[in-house]
Short mmCIF file of C-alpha atoms in Angstrom, two decimals:
data_model
loop_
_atom_site.label_atom_id
_atom_site.label_comp_id
_atom_site.label_asym_id
_atom_site.label_seq_id
_atom_site.Cartn_x
_atom_site.Cartn_y
_atom_site.Cartn_z
CA MET A 18 339.99 195.91 287.12
CA PRO A 19 342.83 198.27 286.33
CA THR A 20 344.70 195.53 284.42
CA ILE A 21 341.96 194.91 281.92
CA MET A 22 341.47 198.74 281.37
CA ASN A 23 345.37 198.73 280.93
CA VAL A 24 345.30 196.01 278.28
CA LEU A 25 342.23 197.63 276.44
CA PHE A 26 343.96 200.98 276.61
CA ARG A 27 347.25 199.72 275.42
CA ALA A 28 345.62 197.74 272.55
CA ALA A 29 343.62 200.78 271.46
CA THR A 30 346.69 202.95 271.53
CA ALA A 31 348.86 200.55 269.44
CA PHE A 32 345.95 199.88 266.95
CA ALA A 33 345.60 203.80 266.50
CA MET A 34 349.40 204.07 265.96
CA ALA A 35 349.35 201.29 263.50
CA ILE A 36 346.61 203.05 261.54
CA ALA A 37 348.51 206.27 261.61
CA LEU A 38 351.48 204.64 260.35
CA ALA A 39 349.56 202.85 257.66
CA ALA A 40 348.01 206.09 256.54
CA ALA A 41 351.01 208.38 256.92
CA VAL A 42 353.66 206.34 255.24
CA PRO A 43 351.98 205.49 251.90
CA ALA A 44 350.93 209.17 251.61
CA ALA A 45 354.68 210.09 252.01
CA ALA A 46 355.82 207.34 249.70
CA GLN A 47 353.51 207.65 246.68
CA GLN A 48 353.79 210.43 244.26
CA ALA A 49 350.91 212.68 244.05
CA PRO A 50 349.56 212.71 240.49
CA ALA A 51 351.68 215.39 238.80
CA ARG A 52 349.88 218.37 237.18
CA ALA A 53 350.96 218.65 233.55
CA LYS A 54 353.79 221.34 233.44
CA VAL A 55 356.25 221.65 230.62
CA VAL A 56 358.96 224.13 229.73
CA LEU A 57 359.83 224.40 226.04
CA GLN A 58 363.33 225.59 225.14
CA VAL A 59 364.09 227.74 221.98
CA SER A 60 367.72 228.20 221.44
CA ASP A 61 368.19 228.04 217.75
CA ALA A 62 368.08 230.95 215.30
CA ASP A 63 365.65 229.03 213.10
CA ALA A 64 362.03 229.91 212.38
CA GLY A 65 361.25 226.26 211.81
CA LYS A 66 362.02 225.56 215.46
CA TRP A 67 360.10 228.56 216.63
CA ASN A 68 357.00 227.39 214.82
CA LEU A 69 357.64 223.76 216.06
CA ALA A 70 357.78 225.10 219.73
CA LEU A 71 354.48 226.98 219.04
CA ASN A 72 352.91 223.92 217.51
CA ASN A 73 354.02 221.80 220.47
CA ALA A 74 352.30 224.25 222.86
CA ARG A 75 349.12 224.40 220.86
CA ASN A 76 348.96 220.59 220.56
CA LEU A 77 349.48 220.24 224.40
CA GLN A 78 346.54 222.53 225.05
CA ALA A 79 344.42 220.96 222.45
CA ASP A 80 345.10 217.40 223.86
CA LEU A 81 344.92 218.21 227.62
CA GLY A 82 342.76 221.28 227.69
CA ALA A 83 344.45 224.59 228.08
CA ALA A 84 343.33 224.83 231.79
CA ASN A 85 345.05 221.75 232.55
CA VAL A 86 348.65 222.11 231.52
CA ASP A 87 351.22 224.99 232.48
CA ILE A 88 353.48 225.68 229.61
CA GLU A 89 356.50 228.09 229.36
CA ILE A 90 358.32 228.83 226.34
CA VAL A 91 361.88 230.13 227.12
CA ALA A 92 363.88 231.75 224.41
CA TYR A 93 367.58 232.29 224.89
CA GLY A 94 370.84 232.59 223.08
CA PRO A 95 370.45 232.28 219.30
CA GLY A 96 366.75 231.66 219.93
CA ILE A 97 366.00 235.20 221.25
CA GLY A 98 365.08 236.38 217.73
CA MET A 99 361.84 234.49 218.08
CA LEU A 100 360.67 237.17 220.52
CA LYS A 101 362.01 240.26 219.02
CA ALA A 102 359.65 242.95 217.72
CA ASP A 103 360.37 242.01 214.09
CA SER A 104 359.95 238.29 214.64
CA THR A 105 358.47 236.32 211.71
CA VAL A 106 356.28 234.46 214.22
CA GLY A 107 355.19 237.59 216.15
CA ASN A 108 351.43 236.91 215.64
CA ARG A 109 351.75 233.26 216.74
CA VAL A 110 353.63 234.34 219.93
CA ASP A 111 350.76 236.86 220.62
CA GLU A 112 348.17 234.11 220.22
CA ALA A 113 350.09 231.79 222.52
CA VAL A 114 350.38 234.36 225.25
CA GLY A 115 346.62 234.96 224.64
CA SER A 116 345.91 231.31 225.09
CA GLY A 117 347.65 231.24 228.46
CA VAL A 118 351.23 230.13 227.44
CA LYS A 119 354.00 231.98 229.36
CA VAL A 120 356.65 233.32 226.81
CA LEU A 121 359.64 234.45 228.42
CA ALA A 122 362.89 236.09 227.00
CA CYS A 123 366.32 235.68 228.61
CA GLU A 124 367.71 239.12 229.84
CA ASN A 125 371.27 237.79 229.95
CA THR A 126 371.05 237.03 226.24
CA MET A 127 369.37 240.38 225.56
CA ARG A 128 372.13 242.28 227.38
CA GLY A 129 374.69 240.42 225.24
CA GLN A 130 372.94 241.40 222.11
CA LYS A 131 372.22 245.07 223.44
CA LEU A 132 368.45 244.51 223.29
CA THR A 133 366.07 246.31 225.55
CA HIS A 134 362.51 245.51 226.47
CA ALA A 135 361.44 248.11 223.73
CA ASP A 136 363.16 245.83 221.19
CA MET A 137 360.85 242.89 221.95
CA LEU A 138 357.33 241.75 221.34
CA PRO A 139 355.15 243.65 223.67
CA LYS A 140 353.34 240.61 225.34
CA VAL A 141 356.46 238.67 226.24
CA GLY A 142 357.66 238.18 229.75
CA TYR A 143 361.25 238.10 230.98
CA VAL A 144 363.53 235.95 233.12
CA PRO A 145 367.06 237.22 234.23
CA ALA A 146 368.72 233.94 232.91
CA GLY A 147 366.77 231.53 230.54
CA ILE A 148 369.28 228.73 231.59
CA VAL A 149 368.55 229.05 235.10
CA GLU A 150 364.76 229.22 234.62
CA ILE A 151 364.91 225.99 232.51
CA MET A 152 366.90 224.24 235.20
CA GLN A 153 364.88 225.21 238.04
CA LYS A 154 361.66 224.38 236.47
CA GLN A 155 362.81 220.91 235.88
CA GLN A 156 363.97 220.57 239.33
CA GLN A 157 360.50 221.61 240.43
CA GLY A 158 359.00 218.65 238.43
CA TRP A 159 358.28 220.20 235.12
CA ALA A 160 358.98 218.26 231.93
CA TYR A 161 361.38 219.69 229.44
CA ILE A 162 361.06 219.61 225.74
CA ARG A 163 363.71 220.92 223.39
CA PRO A 164 361.98 221.01 220.02
CA MET B 13 350.50 204.13 292.95
CA PRO B 14 351.71 201.89 290.10
CA THR B 15 348.49 202.60 288.04
CA ILE B 16 349.07 206.30 288.09
CA MET B 17 352.77 205.66 287.12
CA ASN B 18 351.40 203.38 284.42
CA VAL B 19 349.01 206.01 282.97
CA LEU B 20 351.58 208.80 283.14
CA PHE B 21 354.34 206.62 281.56
CA ARG B 22 351.80 205.55 278.77
CA ALA B 23 350.75 209.03 278.06
CA ALA B 24 354.30 210.09 277.79
CA THR B 25 355.29 207.23 275.42
CA ALA B 26 352.11 207.99 273.22
CA PHE B 27 352.98 211.76 273.17
CA ALA B 28 356.54 210.97 272.18
CA MET B 29 355.52 208.71 269.37
CA ALA B 30 353.01 211.19 268.22
CA ILE B 31 355.81 213.80 267.95
CA ALA B 32 358.11 211.51 266.16
CA LEU B 33 355.35 210.70 263.62
CA ALA B 34 354.59 214.34 263.16
CA ALA B 35 358.26 215.22 262.68
CA ALA B 36 359.20 212.30 260.53
CA VAL B 37 356.33 211.96 258.09
CA PRO B 38 356.47 215.56 256.75
CA ALA B 39 360.22 215.08 256.43
CA ALA B 40 359.57 212.25 254.22
CA ALA B 41 356.74 213.68 252.22
CA GLN B 42 358.13 217.14 251.46
CA GLN B 43 360.91 217.46 248.82
CA ALA B 44 364.19 218.56 250.21
CA PRO B 45 364.98 221.83 248.34
CA ALA B 46 366.88 220.36 245.49
CA ARG B 47 370.60 221.49 245.11
CA ALA B 48 371.00 222.91 241.63
CA LYS B 49 372.56 220.17 239.39
CA VAL B 50 372.38 220.08 235.63
CA VAL B 51 373.95 217.97 232.79
CA LEU B 52 374.45 219.76 229.63
CA GLN B 53 374.55 217.59 226.43
CA VAL B 54 376.71 218.14 223.40
CA SER B 55 375.91 215.89 220.50
CA ASP B 56 376.32 218.18 217.45
CA ALA B 57 379.49 218.71 215.35
CA ASP B 58 378.79 222.52 215.57
CA ALA B 59 381.07 224.81 217.22
CA GLY B 60 378.11 227.35 217.74
CA LYS B 61 376.48 224.57 220.02
CA TRP B 62 379.79 224.03 221.80
CA ASN B 63 380.10 227.64 222.66
CA LEU B 64 376.46 227.84 223.60
CA ALA B 65 376.84 224.86 226.13
CA LEU B 66 379.97 226.62 227.56
CA ASN B 67 378.05 229.96 227.73
CA ASN B 68 375.12 228.13 229.55
CA ALA B 69 377.63 226.72 232.07
CA ARG B 70 379.15 230.12 232.76
CA ASN B 71 375.78 231.77 233.09
CA LEU B 72 374.67 229.09 235.60
CA GLN B 73 377.78 229.76 237.65
CA ALA B 74 377.54 233.58 237.43
CA ASP B 75 373.80 233.48 238.45
CA LEU B 76 373.90 230.91 241.14
CA GLY B 77 377.53 231.05 242.29
CA ALA B 78 379.88 228.38 241.07
CA ALA B 79 379.85 226.71 244.56
CA ASN B 80 376.09 226.31 244.46
CA VAL B 81 375.63 224.40 241.28
CA ASP B 82 377.00 220.97 239.93
CA ILE B 83 377.49 221.15 236.32
CA GLU B 84 378.43 218.30 233.90
CA ILE B 85 379.06 218.75 230.27
CA VAL B 86 378.80 215.40 228.48
CA ALA B 87 380.02 215.22 224.69
CA TYR B 88 379.14 212.17 222.59
CA GLY B 89 378.37 211.11 219.11
CA PRO B 90 378.94 213.88 216.64
CA GLY B 91 379.74 216.19 219.54
CA ILE B 92 382.94 214.44 220.57
CA GLY B 93 384.95 216.95 218.46
CA MET B 94 384.36 219.64 221.07
CA LEU B 95 386.90 217.74 223.40
CA LYS B 96 389.63 216.67 220.87
CA ALA B 97 393.04 218.06 221.30
CA ASP B 98 392.54 220.23 218.15
CA SER B 99 389.14 221.59 219.28
CA THR B 100 388.46 225.13 218.36
CA VAL B 101 387.05 225.67 221.88
CA GLY B 102 389.97 224.06 223.69
CA ASN B 103 390.84 227.12 225.84
CA ARG B 104 387.30 227.60 226.83
CA VAL B 105 386.92 223.83 227.90
CA ASP B 106 390.11 224.36 230.01
CA GLU B 107 388.58 227.44 231.77
CA ALA B 108 385.29 225.54 232.45
CA VAL B 109 387.13 222.64 234.01
CA GLY B 110 389.29 225.28 236.04
CA SER B 111 386.01 226.75 237.31
CA GLY B 112 384.59 223.46 238.52
CA VAL B 113 382.60 222.18 235.53
CA LYS B 114 382.88 218.53 234.79
CA VAL B 115 383.60 217.96 231.16
CA LEU B 116 383.17 214.37 230.21
CA ALA B 117 383.95 212.53 226.89
CA CYS B 118 382.02 209.41 225.76
CA GLU B 119 384.44 206.38 225.40
CA ASN B 120 381.88 204.51 223.29
CA THR B 121 381.96 207.33 220.85
CA MET B 122 385.72 207.55 220.98
CA ARG B 123 386.08 203.80 220.27
CA GLY B 124 383.90 204.18 217.27
CA GLN B 125 386.09 206.96 215.96
CA LYS B 126 389.46 205.32 217.09
CA LEU B 127 390.25 208.07 219.38
CA THR B 128 392.32 207.43 222.47
CA HIS B 129 392.71 209.63 225.58
CA ALA B 130 395.92 210.98 224.07
CA ASP B 131 393.75 212.56 221.24
CA MET B 132 391.77 214.53 223.55
CA LEU B 133 392.10 217.71 225.57
CA PRO B 134 394.28 216.97 228.72
CA LYS B 135 391.77 218.17 231.23
CA VAL B 136 388.73 216.42 230.24
CA GLY B 137 387.24 213.31 232.03
CA TYR B 138 385.69 210.20 230.74
CA VAL B 139 382.54 208.25 231.09
CA PRO B 140 382.03 204.64 229.48
CA ALA B 141 378.89 205.70 227.75
CA GLY B 142 377.65 209.40 227.45
CA ILE B 143 374.00 208.39 227.00
CA VAL B 144 374.02 206.19 230.12
CA GLU B 145 375.56 209.02 232.07
CA ILE B 146 372.98 211.52 230.80
CA MET B 147 370.12 209.22 231.50
CA GLN B 148 371.28 208.19 235.02
CA LYS B 149 371.93 211.83 236.12
CA GLN B 150 368.44 212.72 235.17
CA GLN B 151 367.07 209.77 237.20
CA GLN B 152 369.14 211.01 240.12
CA GLY B 153 367.39 214.45 239.88
CA TRP B 154 369.68 216.40 237.76
CA ALA B 155 368.10 218.89 235.31
CA TYR B 156 369.00 218.28 231.72
CA ILE B 157 369.79 220.92 228.94
CA ARG B 158 370.36 220.24 225.39
CA PRO B 159 371.67 223.56 223.99
CA MET C 20 353.07 190.59 289.35
CA PRO C 21 350.93 192.42 286.69
CA THR C 22 353.00 195.46 287.08
CA ILE C 23 356.14 193.94 285.87
CA MET C 24 354.24 192.23 282.90
CA ASN C 25 352.79 195.64 282.23
CA VAL C 26 356.19 197.22 282.08
CA LEU C 27 357.70 194.54 279.87
CA PHE C 28 354.77 194.55 277.59
CA ARG C 29 354.81 198.34 277.30
CA ALA C 30 358.65 198.36 276.63
CA ALA C 31 358.23 195.69 274.03
CA THR C 32 355.44 197.59 272.25
CA ALA C 33 357.43 200.87 272.30
CA PHE C 34 360.39 199.10 270.95
CA ALA C 35 358.42 197.44 268.05
CA MET C 36 356.94 200.69 267.18
CA ALA C 37 360.32 202.47 267.20
CA ILE C 38 361.53 199.73 264.91
CA ALA C 39 358.60 200.19 262.66
CA LEU C 40 359.11 203.95 262.46
CA ALA C 41 362.77 203.54 261.79
CA ALA C 42 362.02 201.09 259.03
CA ALA C 43 358.99 202.79 257.48
CA VAL C 44 360.12 206.41 257.43
CA PRO C 45 363.28 206.00 255.52
CA ALA C 46 361.62 203.68 253.06
CA ALA C 47 359.31 206.57 252.24
CA ALA C 48 361.94 209.21 252.23
CA GLN C 49 364.59 207.45 250.20
CA GLN C 50 363.97 207.25 246.46
CA ALA C 51 363.53 203.59 245.37
CA PRO C 52 366.41 202.91 242.92
CA ALA C 53 364.94 203.93 239.75
CA ARG C 54 364.56 201.54 236.96
CA ALA C 55 366.34 202.76 233.78
CA LYS C 56 363.63 204.29 231.58
CA VAL C 57 364.39 206.83 228.87
CA VAL C 58 362.39 208.45 226.10
CA LEU C 59 364.30 209.62 223.05
CA GLN C 60 362.83 212.34 220.99
CA VAL C 61 363.17 212.59 217.03
CA SER C 62 361.96 215.97 215.86
CA ASP C 63 364.35 216.75 212.94
CA ALA C 64 364.10 215.83 209.34
CA ASP C 65 367.63 214.59 209.41
CA ALA C 66 368.75 211.17 208.93
CA GLY C 67 371.90 211.94 210.90
CA LYS C 68 369.74 212.52 213.95
CA TRP C 69 367.58 209.39 213.16
CA ASN C 70 370.80 207.26 213.20
CA LEU C 71 372.01 208.96 216.29
CA ALA C 72 368.81 208.11 218.18
CA LEU C 73 369.10 204.58 217.05
CA ASN C 74 372.69 204.44 218.18
CA ASN C 75 371.74 205.90 221.61
CA ALA C 76 369.08 203.13 221.96
CA ARG C 77 371.56 200.36 220.97
CA ASN C 78 374.24 201.72 223.40
CA LEU C 79 371.76 201.97 226.28
CA GLN C 80 370.87 198.29 225.71
CA ALA C 81 374.47 197.17 225.26
CA ASP C 82 375.60 198.97 228.51
CA LEU C 83 372.71 198.26 230.76
CA GLY C 84 371.39 194.82 229.20
CA ALA C 85 368.29 195.02 227.02
CA ALA C 86 366.24 193.57 229.71
CA ASN C 87 367.15 196.27 232.34
CA VAL C 88 366.09 199.37 230.46
CA ASP C 89 362.91 200.64 228.97
CA ILE C 90 363.37 202.70 225.76
CA GLU C 91 360.87 204.59 223.74
CA ILE C 92 361.63 206.54 220.60
CA VAL C 93 358.93 209.15 219.79
CA ALA C 94 359.04 210.69 216.26
CA TYR C 95 356.95 213.80 215.63
CA GLY C 96 356.84 216.99 213.68
CA PRO C 97 359.63 217.13 211.07
CA GLY C 98 361.04 213.86 212.46
CA ILE C 99 358.12 211.84 211.30
CA GLY C 100 359.95 210.89 208.05
CA MET C 101 362.12 208.42 210.17
CA LEU C 102 359.07 206.10 210.50
CA LYS C 103 357.67 206.48 207.04
CA ALA C 104 357.57 203.16 204.83
CA ASP C 105 360.34 204.70 202.67
CA SER C 106 362.48 205.85 205.50
CA THR C 107 366.28 205.32 204.78
CA VAL C 108 366.59 203.96 208.23
CA GLY C 109 363.68 201.48 208.02
CA ASN C 110 365.81 198.35 208.52
CA ARG C 111 367.38 199.81 211.69
CA VAL C 112 363.95 200.74 213.08
CA ASP C 113 362.86 197.22 212.47
CA GLU C 114 365.97 195.90 214.42
CA ALA C 115 365.27 198.25 217.21
CA VAL C 116 361.67 197.17 217.64
CA GLY C 117 362.83 193.55 217.46
CA SER C 118 365.35 194.33 220.34
CA GLY C 119 362.51 195.71 222.58
CA VAL C 120 362.52 199.36 221.78
CA LYS C 121 359.09 200.94 221.57
CA VAL C 122 359.06 203.10 218.36
CA LEU C 123 356.13 205.39 218.16
CA ALA C 124 354.73 207.84 215.56
CA CYS C 125 352.67 210.93 216.44
CA GLU C 126 349.29 210.75 214.99
CA ASN C 127 348.80 214.52 215.30
CA THR C 128 351.82 214.96 212.97
CA MET C 129 350.53 212.25 210.70
CA ARG C 130 347.05 213.97 210.31
CA GLY C 131 348.85 217.23 209.44
CA GLN C 132 350.80 215.48 206.70
CA LYS C 133 347.88 213.29 205.50
CA LEU C 134 349.69 210.20 206.38
CA THR C 135 347.89 206.98 207.38
CA HIS C 136 349.14 203.90 209.15
CA ALA C 137 349.48 202.28 205.71
CA ASP C 138 352.10 204.90 204.83
CA MET C 139 354.30 204.00 207.86
CA LEU C 140 356.87 201.28 208.59
CA PRO C 141 354.66 198.09 209.67
CA LYS C 142 356.34 197.61 213.14
CA VAL C 143 355.99 201.00 214.65
CA GLY C 144 353.43 201.92 217.21
CA TYR C 145 351.43 205.03 217.56
CA VAL C 146 350.58 207.71 220.04
CA PRO C 147 347.79 210.37 219.57
CA ALA C 148 350.25 213.17 220.32
CA GLY C 149 353.99 212.69 220.57
CA ILE C 150 354.49 215.82 222.67
CA VAL C 151 351.93 214.69 225.23
CA GLU C 152 353.74 211.29 225.47
CA ILE C 153 357.09 212.77 225.96
CA MET C 154 355.80 215.16 228.71
CA GLN C 155 353.98 212.44 230.53
CA LYS C 156 356.86 209.99 230.43
CA GLN C 157 359.07 212.61 232.06
CA GLN C 158 356.46 213.35 234.68
CA GLN C 159 356.36 209.54 235.50
CA GLY C 160 360.20 209.57 236.04
CA TRP C 161 361.53 208.75 232.64
CA ALA C 162 364.77 210.46 231.60
CA TYR C 163 364.43 212.43 228.34
CA ILE C 164 367.08 212.55 225.57
CA ARG C 165 366.95 214.78 222.56
CA PRO C 166 369.86 213.62 220.33
#
């Protein structure tokens, strides 16, 4: 009988769509468990803050495992001195880079202070604008720490 | 034959719903590319920090285009002096407002310091509580910078 | 006539699924209105900052209602002094805890400074690593304030 086939087919279709809805909507609604990602801001001309940022990075790696957390340190404005070749924390910056931390200098700040890449610690990276980097990382779901 | 009409109609319906699901669910799951939005906090009685916040706003506008980024500067607590009529950065605050930055004074702080609107720079705006503004903006997806 | 029943039943099913889609997808796409949640960082050895963090917590409770906002104060690094038994703001910390604020000391920092729980204010709580707590809270949707 076509009518029974009809009813069975319709029921199966409705059931499949309900399953699809039930599967798809929670997947969209629930947050995926976030990978640990954090951007640390250094904007003070203060070696105490530079060391604190480096301690923060080290403690994050120690507690979570260095492979399980993405860490960026962004130095800009009065904080740029942390990444100059004569920085008092140069050795610690090298160690941080070696352990997987991205350490980034703001080229806007460098231009304002007439600094070139040759004036900076050899292992640091660069961003055109530290403030834009910090904003964008947050809008991409990174946590933000201002030591 | 009604049965063939039936089957065709049913198939078309199922197809349409599948398309709707395929279109709708990814739209829900994927993040819309976030518009650049950032709230800058000023809570220090330190003209260096006031200038740094204003530099940050200007650099964000220069790099992203003033039309492409929403910027709020919220001054509260010891930072309220930035927005008083006798502020050393009054001209720069006016310029920032003129360029589209919202500059907001905390009325909670003003009450505590017996300041009225007449004591403040003429172009600033107001929020009842700076701390609530900063919290809510973050929970609405704004990035947060504490210079 | 089975065909008319068919058509009616099919139309009703399609209508119901359309309603379900219309209801379910926006629910997934739109953000649930976020409960107010904020983590306040104290990382300066500066009683002015300690008082500012406590003022921030009090103002958040006053403006939103203490029952409507979750507040954590996390003290770490040079800020740990805020929570030592001899803290100059000990009374205010007790009041904050009494009003529902979670006040948490970083055990990493305590270990580095050879402090035990007996050295701390009796009502504070503890986290293994303040920096991890602050990062995780942000990634869970809490706002972050660094007074």
